mmCIF file of N, CA and C in Angstrom:
data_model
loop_
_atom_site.group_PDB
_atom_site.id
_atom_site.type_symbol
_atom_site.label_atom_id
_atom_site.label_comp_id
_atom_site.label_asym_id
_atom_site.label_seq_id
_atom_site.Cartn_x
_atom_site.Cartn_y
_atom_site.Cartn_z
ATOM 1 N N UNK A 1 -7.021 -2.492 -20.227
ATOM 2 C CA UNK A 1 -7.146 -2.438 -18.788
ATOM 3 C C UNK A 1 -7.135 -3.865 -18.240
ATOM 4 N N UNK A 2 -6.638 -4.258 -17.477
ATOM 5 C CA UNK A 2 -6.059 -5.609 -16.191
ATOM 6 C C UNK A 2 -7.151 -5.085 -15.075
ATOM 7 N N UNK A 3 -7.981 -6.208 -15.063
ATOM 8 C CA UNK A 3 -8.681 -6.360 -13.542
ATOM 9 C C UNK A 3 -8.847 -7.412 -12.754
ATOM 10 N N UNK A 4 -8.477 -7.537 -12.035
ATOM 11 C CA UNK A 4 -8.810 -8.913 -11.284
ATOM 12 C C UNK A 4 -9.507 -9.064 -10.225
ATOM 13 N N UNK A 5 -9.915 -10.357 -10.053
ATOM 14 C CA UNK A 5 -11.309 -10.506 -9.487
ATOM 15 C C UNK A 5 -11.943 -12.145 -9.373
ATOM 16 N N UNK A 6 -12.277 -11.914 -8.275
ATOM 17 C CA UNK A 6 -12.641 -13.529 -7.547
ATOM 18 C C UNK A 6 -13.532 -14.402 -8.882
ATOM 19 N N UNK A 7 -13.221 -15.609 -9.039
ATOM 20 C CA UNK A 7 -14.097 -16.545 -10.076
ATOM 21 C C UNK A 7 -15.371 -16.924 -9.280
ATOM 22 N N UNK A 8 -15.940 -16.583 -7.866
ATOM 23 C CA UNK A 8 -16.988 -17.291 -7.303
ATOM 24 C C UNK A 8 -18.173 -15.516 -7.445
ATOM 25 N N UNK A 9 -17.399 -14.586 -7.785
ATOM 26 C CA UNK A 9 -17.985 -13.294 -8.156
ATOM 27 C C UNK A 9 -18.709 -13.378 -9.260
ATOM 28 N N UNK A 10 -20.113 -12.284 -8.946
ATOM 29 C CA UNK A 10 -20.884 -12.696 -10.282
ATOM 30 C C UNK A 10 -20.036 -11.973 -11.612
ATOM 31 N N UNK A 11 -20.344 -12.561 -12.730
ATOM 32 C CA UNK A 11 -19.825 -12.016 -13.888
ATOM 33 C C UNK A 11 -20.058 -10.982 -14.135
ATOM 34 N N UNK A 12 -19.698 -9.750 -14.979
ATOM 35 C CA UNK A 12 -19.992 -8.684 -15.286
ATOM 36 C C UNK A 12 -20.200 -8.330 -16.405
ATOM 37 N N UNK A 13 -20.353 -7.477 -17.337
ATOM 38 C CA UNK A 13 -20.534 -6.927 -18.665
ATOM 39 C C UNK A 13 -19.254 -5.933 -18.600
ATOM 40 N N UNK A 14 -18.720 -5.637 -17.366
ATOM 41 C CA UNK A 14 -17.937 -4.993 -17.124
ATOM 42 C C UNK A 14 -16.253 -5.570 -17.489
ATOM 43 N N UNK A 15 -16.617 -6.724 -17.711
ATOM 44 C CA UNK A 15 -15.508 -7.517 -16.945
ATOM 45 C C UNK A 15 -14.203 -8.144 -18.104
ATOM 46 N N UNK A 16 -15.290 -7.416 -19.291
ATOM 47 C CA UNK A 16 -14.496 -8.099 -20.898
ATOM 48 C C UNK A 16 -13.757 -9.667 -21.051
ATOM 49 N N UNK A 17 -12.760 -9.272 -21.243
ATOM 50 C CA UNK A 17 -12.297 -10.828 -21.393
ATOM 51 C C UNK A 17 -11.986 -11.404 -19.872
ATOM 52 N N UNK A 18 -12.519 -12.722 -19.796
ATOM 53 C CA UNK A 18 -12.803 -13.508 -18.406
ATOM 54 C C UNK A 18 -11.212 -14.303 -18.174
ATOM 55 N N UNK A 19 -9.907 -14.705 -17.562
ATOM 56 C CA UNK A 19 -9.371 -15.600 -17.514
ATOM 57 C C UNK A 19 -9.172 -16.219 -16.838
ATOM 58 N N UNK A 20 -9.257 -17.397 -16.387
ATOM 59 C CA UNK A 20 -8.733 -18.120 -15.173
ATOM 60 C C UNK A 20 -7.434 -18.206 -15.022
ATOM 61 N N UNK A 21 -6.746 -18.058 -13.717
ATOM 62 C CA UNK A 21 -5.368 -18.419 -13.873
ATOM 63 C C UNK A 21 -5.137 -19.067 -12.345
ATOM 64 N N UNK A 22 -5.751 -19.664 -12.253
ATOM 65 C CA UNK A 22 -5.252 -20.800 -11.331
ATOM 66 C C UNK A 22 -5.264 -22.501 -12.024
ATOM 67 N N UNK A 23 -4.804 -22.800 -11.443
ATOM 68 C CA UNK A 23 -4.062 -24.594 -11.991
ATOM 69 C C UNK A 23 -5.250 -25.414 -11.716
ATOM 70 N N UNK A 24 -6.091 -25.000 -10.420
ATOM 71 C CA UNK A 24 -7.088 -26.028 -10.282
ATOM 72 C C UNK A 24 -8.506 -25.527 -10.477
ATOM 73 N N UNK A 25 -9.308 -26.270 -10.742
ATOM 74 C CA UNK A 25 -10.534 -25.629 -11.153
ATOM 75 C C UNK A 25 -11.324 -25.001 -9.914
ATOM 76 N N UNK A 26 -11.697 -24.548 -9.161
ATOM 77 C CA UNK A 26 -12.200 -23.640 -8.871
ATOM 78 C C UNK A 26 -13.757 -24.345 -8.170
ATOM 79 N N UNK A 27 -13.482 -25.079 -6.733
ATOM 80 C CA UNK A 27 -14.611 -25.795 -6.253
ATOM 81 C C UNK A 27 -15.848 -25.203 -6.396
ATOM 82 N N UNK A 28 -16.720 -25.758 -6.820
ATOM 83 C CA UNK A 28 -18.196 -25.708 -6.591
ATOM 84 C C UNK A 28 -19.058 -24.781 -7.802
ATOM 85 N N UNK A 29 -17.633 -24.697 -8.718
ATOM 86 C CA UNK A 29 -18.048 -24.009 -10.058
ATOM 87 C C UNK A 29 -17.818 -24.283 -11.235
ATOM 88 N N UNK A 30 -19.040 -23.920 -12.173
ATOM 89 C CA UNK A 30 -19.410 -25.075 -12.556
ATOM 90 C C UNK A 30 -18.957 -23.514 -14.334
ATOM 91 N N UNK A 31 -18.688 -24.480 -15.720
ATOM 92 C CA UNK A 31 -18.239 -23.822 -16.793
ATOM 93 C C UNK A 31 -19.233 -22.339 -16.907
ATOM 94 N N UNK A 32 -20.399 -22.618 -16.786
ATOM 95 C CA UNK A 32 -21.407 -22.033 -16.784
ATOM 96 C C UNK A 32 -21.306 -20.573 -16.387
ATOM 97 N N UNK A 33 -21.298 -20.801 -14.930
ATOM 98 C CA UNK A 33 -21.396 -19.536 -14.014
ATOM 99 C C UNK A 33 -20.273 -19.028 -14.166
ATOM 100 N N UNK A 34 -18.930 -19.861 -14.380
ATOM 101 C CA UNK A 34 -17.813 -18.757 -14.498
ATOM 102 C C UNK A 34 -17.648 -17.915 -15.846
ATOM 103 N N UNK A 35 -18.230 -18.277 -16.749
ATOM 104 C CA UNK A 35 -18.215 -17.648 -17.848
ATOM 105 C C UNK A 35 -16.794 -17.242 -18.564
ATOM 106 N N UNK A 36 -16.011 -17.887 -18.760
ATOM 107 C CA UNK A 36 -14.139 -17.852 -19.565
ATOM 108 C C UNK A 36 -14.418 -17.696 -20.329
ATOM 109 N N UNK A 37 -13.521 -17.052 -21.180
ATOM 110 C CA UNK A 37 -13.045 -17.219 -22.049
ATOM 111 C C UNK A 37 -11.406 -17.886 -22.217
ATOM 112 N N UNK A 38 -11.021 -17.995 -21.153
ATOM 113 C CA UNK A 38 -9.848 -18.624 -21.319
ATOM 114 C C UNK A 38 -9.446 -19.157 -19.981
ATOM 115 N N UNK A 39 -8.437 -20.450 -20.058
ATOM 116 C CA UNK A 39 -7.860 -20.881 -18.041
ATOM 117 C C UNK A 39 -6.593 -21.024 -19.042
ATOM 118 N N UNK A 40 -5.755 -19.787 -18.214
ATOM 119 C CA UNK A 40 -4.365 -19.914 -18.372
ATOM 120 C C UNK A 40 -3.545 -20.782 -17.628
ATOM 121 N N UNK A 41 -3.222 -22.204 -17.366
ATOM 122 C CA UNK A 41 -3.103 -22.973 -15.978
ATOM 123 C C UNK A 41 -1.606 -22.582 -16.076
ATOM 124 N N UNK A 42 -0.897 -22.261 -17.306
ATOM 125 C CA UNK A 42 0.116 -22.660 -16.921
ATOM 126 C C UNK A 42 1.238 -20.916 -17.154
ATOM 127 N N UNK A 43 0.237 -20.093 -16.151
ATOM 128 C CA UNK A 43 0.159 -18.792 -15.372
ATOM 129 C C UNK A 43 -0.079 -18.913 -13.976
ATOM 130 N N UNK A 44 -0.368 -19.860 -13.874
ATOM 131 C CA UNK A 44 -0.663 -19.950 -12.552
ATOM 132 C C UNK A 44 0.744 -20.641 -11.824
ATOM 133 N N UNK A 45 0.461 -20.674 -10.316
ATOM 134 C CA UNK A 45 1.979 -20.852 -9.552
ATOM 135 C C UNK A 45 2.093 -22.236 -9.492
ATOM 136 N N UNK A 46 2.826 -22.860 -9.625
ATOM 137 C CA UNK A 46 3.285 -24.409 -9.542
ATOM 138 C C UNK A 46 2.728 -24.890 -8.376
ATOM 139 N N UNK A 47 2.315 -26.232 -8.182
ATOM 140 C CA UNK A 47 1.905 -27.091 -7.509
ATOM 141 C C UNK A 47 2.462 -26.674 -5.853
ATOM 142 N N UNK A 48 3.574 -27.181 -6.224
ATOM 143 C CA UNK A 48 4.777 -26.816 -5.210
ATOM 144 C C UNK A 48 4.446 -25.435 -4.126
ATOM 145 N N UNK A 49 4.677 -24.461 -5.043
ATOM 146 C CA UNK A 49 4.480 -23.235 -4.727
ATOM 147 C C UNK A 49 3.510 -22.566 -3.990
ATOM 148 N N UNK A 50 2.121 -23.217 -4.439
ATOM 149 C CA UNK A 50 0.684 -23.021 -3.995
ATOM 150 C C UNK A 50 0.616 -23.188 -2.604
ATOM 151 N N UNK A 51 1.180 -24.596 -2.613
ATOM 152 C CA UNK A 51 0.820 -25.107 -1.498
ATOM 153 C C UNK A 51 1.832 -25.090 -0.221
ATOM 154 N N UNK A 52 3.313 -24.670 -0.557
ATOM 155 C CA UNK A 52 4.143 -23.708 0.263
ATOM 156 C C UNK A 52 3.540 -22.652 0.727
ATOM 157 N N UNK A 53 2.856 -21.687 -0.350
ATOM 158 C CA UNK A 53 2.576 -20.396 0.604
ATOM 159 C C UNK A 53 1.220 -20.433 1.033
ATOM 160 N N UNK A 54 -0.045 -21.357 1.014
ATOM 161 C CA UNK A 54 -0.946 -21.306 1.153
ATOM 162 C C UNK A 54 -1.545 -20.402 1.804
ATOM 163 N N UNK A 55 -1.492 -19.454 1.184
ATOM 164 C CA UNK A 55 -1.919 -18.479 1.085
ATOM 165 C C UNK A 55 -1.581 -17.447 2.455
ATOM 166 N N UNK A 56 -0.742 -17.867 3.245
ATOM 167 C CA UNK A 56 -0.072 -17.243 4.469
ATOM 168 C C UNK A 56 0.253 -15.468 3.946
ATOM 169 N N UNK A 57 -0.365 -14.593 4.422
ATOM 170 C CA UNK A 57 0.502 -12.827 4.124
ATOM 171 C C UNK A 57 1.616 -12.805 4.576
ATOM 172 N N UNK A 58 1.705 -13.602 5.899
ATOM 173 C CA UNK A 58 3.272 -13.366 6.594
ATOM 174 C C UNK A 58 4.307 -14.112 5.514
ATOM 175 N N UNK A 59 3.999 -14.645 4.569
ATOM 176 C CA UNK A 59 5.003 -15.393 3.325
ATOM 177 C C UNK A 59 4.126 -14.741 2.044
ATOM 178 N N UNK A 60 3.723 -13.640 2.018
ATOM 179 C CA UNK A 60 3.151 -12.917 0.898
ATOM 180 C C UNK A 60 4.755 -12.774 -0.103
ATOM 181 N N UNK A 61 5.415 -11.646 0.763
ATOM 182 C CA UNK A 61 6.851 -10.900 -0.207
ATOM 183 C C UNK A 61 7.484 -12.692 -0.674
ATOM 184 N N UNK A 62 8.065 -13.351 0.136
ATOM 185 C CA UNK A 62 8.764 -14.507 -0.187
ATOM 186 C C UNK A 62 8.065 -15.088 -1.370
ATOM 187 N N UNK A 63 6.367 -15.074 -1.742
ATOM 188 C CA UNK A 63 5.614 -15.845 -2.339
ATOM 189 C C UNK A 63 5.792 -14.898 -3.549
ATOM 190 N N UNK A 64 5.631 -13.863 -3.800
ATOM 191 C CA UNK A 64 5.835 -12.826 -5.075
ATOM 192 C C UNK A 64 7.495 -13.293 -5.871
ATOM 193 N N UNK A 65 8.033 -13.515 -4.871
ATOM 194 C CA UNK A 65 9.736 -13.495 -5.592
ATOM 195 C C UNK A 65 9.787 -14.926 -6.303
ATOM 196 N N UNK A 66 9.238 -15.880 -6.054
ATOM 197 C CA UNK A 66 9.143 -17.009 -6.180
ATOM 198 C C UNK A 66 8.474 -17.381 -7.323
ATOM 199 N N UNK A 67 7.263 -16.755 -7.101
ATOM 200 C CA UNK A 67 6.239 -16.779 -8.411
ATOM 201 C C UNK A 67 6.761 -16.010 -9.408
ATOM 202 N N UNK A 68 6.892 -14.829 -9.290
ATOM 203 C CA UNK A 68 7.831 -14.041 -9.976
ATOM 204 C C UNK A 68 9.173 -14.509 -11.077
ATOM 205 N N UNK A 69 9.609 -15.611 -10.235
ATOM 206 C CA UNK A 69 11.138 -16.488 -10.677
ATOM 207 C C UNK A 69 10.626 -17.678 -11.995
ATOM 208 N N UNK A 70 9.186 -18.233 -10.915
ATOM 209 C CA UNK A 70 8.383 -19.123 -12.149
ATOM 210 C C UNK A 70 8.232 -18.717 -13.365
ATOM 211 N N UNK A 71 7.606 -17.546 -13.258
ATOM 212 C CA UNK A 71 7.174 -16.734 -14.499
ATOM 213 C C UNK A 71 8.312 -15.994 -15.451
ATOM 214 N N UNK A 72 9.508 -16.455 -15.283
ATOM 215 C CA UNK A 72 10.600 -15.681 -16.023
ATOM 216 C C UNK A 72 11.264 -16.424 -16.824
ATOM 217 N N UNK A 73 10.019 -17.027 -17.713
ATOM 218 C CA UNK A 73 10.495 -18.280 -18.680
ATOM 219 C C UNK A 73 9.968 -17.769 -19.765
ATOM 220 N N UNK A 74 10.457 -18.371 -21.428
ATOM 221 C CA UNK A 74 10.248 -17.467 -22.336
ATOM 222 C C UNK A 74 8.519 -17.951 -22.393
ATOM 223 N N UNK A 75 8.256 -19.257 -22.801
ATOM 224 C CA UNK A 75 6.744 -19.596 -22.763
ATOM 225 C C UNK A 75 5.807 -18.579 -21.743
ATOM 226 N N UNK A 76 6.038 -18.119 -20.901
ATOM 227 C CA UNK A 76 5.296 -17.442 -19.770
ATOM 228 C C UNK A 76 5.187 -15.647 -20.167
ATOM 229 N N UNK A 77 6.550 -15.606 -20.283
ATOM 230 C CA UNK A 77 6.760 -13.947 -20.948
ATOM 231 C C UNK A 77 5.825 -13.655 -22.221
ATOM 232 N N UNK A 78 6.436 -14.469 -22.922
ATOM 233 C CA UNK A 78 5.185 -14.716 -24.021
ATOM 234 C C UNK A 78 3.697 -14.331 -24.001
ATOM 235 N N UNK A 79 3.487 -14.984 -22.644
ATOM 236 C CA UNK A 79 1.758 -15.345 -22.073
ATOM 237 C C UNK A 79 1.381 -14.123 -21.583
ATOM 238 N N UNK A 80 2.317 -13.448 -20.825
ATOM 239 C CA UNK A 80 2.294 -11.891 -19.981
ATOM 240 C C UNK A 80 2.007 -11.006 -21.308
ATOM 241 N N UNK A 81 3.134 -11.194 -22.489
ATOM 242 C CA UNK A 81 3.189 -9.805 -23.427
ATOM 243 C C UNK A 81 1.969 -9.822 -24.481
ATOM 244 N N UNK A 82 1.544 -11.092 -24.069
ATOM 245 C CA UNK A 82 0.365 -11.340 -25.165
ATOM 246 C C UNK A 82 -0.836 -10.716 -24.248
ATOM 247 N N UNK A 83 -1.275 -10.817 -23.258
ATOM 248 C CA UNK A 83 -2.368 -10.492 -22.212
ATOM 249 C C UNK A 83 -1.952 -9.267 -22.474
ATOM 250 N N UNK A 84 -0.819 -8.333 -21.791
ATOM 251 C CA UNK A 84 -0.123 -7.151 -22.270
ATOM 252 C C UNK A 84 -1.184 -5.960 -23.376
ATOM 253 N N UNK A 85 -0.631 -7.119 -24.928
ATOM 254 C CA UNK A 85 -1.412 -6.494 -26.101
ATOM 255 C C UNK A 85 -2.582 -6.538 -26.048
ATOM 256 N N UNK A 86 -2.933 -7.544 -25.172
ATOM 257 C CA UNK A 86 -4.594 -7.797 -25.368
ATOM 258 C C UNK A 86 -5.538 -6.773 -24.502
ATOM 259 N N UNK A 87 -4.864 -5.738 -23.604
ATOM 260 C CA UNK A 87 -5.174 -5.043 -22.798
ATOM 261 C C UNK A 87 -4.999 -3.988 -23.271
ATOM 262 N N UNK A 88 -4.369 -3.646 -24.256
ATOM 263 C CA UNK A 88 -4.449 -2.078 -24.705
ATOM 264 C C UNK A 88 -5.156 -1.984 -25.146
ATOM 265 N N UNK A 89 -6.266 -2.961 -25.870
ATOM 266 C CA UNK A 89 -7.564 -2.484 -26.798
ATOM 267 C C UNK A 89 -8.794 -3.151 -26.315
ATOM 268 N N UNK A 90 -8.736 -3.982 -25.265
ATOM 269 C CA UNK A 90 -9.839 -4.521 -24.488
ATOM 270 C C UNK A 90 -9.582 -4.474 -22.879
ATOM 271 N N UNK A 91 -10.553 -4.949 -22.485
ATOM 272 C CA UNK A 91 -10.406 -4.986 -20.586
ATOM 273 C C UNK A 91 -10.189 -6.790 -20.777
ATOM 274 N N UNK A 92 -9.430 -6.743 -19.655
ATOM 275 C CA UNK A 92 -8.727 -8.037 -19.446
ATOM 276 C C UNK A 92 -9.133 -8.351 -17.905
ATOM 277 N N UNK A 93 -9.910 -9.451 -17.755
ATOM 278 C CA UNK A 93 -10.095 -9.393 -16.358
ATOM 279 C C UNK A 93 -9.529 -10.987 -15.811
ATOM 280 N N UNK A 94 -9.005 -10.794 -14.917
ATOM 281 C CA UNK A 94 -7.786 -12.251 -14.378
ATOM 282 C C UNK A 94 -9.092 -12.904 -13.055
ATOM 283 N N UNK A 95 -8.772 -13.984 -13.352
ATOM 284 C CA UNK A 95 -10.078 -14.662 -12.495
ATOM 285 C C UNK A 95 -9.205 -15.493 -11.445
ATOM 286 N N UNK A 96 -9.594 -15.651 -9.942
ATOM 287 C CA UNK A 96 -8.226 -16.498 -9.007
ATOM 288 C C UNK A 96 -9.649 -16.976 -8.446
ATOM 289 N N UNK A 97 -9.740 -18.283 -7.308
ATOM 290 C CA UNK A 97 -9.951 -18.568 -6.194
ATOM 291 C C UNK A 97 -10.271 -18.262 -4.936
ATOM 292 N N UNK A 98 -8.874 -17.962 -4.866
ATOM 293 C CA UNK A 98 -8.274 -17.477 -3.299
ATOM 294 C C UNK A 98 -9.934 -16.535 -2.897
ATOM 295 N N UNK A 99 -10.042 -16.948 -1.247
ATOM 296 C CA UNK A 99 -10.684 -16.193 -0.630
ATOM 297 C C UNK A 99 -9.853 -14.543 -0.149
ATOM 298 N N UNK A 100 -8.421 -14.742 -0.428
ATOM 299 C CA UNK A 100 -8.123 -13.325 0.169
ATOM 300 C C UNK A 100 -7.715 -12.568 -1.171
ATOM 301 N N UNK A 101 -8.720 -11.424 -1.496
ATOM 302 C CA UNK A 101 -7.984 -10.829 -2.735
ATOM 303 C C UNK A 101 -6.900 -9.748 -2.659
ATOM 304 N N UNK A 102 -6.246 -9.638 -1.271
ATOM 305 C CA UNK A 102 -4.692 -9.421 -1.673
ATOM 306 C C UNK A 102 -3.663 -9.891 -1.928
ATOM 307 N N UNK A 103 -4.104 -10.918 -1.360
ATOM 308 C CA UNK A 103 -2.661 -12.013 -1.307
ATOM 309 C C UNK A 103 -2.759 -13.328 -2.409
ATOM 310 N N UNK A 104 -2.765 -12.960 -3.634
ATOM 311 C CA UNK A 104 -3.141 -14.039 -4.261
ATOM 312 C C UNK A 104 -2.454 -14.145 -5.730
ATOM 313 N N UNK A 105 -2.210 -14.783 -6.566
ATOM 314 C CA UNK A 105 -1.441 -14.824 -8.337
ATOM 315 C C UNK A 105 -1.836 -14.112 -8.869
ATOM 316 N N UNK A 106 -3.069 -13.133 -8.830
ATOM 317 C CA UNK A 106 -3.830 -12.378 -9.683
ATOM 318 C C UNK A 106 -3.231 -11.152 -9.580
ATOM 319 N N UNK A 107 -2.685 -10.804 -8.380
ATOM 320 C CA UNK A 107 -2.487 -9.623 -7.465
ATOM 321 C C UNK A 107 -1.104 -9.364 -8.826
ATOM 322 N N UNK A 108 -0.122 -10.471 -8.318
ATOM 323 C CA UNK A 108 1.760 -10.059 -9.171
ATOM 324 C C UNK A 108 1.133 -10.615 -10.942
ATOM 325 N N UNK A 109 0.410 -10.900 -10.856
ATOM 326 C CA UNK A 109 0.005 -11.049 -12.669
ATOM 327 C C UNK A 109 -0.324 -9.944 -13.013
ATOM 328 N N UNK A 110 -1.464 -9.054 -12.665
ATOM 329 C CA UNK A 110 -1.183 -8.157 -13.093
ATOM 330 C C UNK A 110 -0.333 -6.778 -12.929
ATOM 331 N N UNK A 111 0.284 -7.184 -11.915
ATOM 332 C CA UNK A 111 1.767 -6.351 -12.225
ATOM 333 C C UNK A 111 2.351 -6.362 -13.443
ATOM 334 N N UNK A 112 2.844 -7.139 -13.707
ATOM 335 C CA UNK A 112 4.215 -8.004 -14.799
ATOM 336 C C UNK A 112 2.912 -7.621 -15.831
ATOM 337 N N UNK A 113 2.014 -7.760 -16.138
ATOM 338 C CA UNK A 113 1.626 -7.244 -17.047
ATOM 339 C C UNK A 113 1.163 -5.717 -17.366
ATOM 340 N N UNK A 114 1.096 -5.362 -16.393
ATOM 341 C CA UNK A 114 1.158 -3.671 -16.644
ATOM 342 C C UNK A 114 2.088 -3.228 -16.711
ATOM 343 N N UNK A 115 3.052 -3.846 -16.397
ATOM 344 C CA UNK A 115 4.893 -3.486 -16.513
ATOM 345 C C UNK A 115 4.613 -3.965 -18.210
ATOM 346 N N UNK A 116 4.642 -4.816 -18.451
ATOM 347 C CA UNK A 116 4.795 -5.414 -19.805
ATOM 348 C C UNK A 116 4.031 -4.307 -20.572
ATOM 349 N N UNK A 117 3.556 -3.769 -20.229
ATOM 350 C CA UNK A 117 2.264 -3.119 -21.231
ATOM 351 C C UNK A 117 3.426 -1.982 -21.680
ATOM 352 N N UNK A 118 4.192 -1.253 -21.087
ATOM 353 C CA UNK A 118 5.385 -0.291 -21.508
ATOM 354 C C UNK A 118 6.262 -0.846 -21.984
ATOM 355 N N UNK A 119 6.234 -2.143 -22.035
ATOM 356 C CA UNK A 119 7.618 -2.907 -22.996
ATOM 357 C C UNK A 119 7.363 -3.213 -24.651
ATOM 358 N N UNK A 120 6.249 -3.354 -24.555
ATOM 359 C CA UNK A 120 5.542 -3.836 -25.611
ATOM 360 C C UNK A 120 5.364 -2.834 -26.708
#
């Protein structure tokens, strides 16, 4: 199971494996409280990218195709089909930033990986 869910949220028992997938660490939090097990940075959307769509909904669709395009590299596919496997026998929970949890990398990550999960 793929869940995602704010990194400034308390942790859960619920929450199985913890990942970060944003590029920058995550203000005002500290290794501790976020509790990882893993920061995938280089799952997360390019520099560039971030800060093009900052976080605008009215550039949500444009921001999915884009990120989407990032992520269609073999190193990355890789990263998806591995999270993928790692979700059929544990809970996988994707950790973002963003104050808006629709519009955010966590949202099309775990897409592509629940898609992946039937490829696999």
């Amino acid at each position: 199971m793929i869940r995602i869910k704010r990194v400034y949220d308390k942790p859960s028992s619920r929450d199985g494996i913890r990942i970060l997938v944003d590029r920058i660490w995550p203000r005002g939090c500290t290794k501790e409280q976020t509790r990882l097990d893993a920061w995938r940075k280089e799952l997360a959307p390019s520099t560039a990218l971030r800060t093009w769509f900052g976080h605008d909904p009215e550039k949500w669709m444009e921001f999915r195709t884009r990120y989407r395009k990032e992520l269609n590299r073999p190193e990355q596919n890789r990263a998806i089909e591995d999270l993928a496997r790692l979700a059929q026998t544990q809970t996988v929970t994707l950790l973002y930033g963003a104050s808006d949890t629709e519009h955010n990398q966590a949202v099309v990550l775990k897409e592509l990986i629940d898609s992946a999960k039937g490829r696999i």
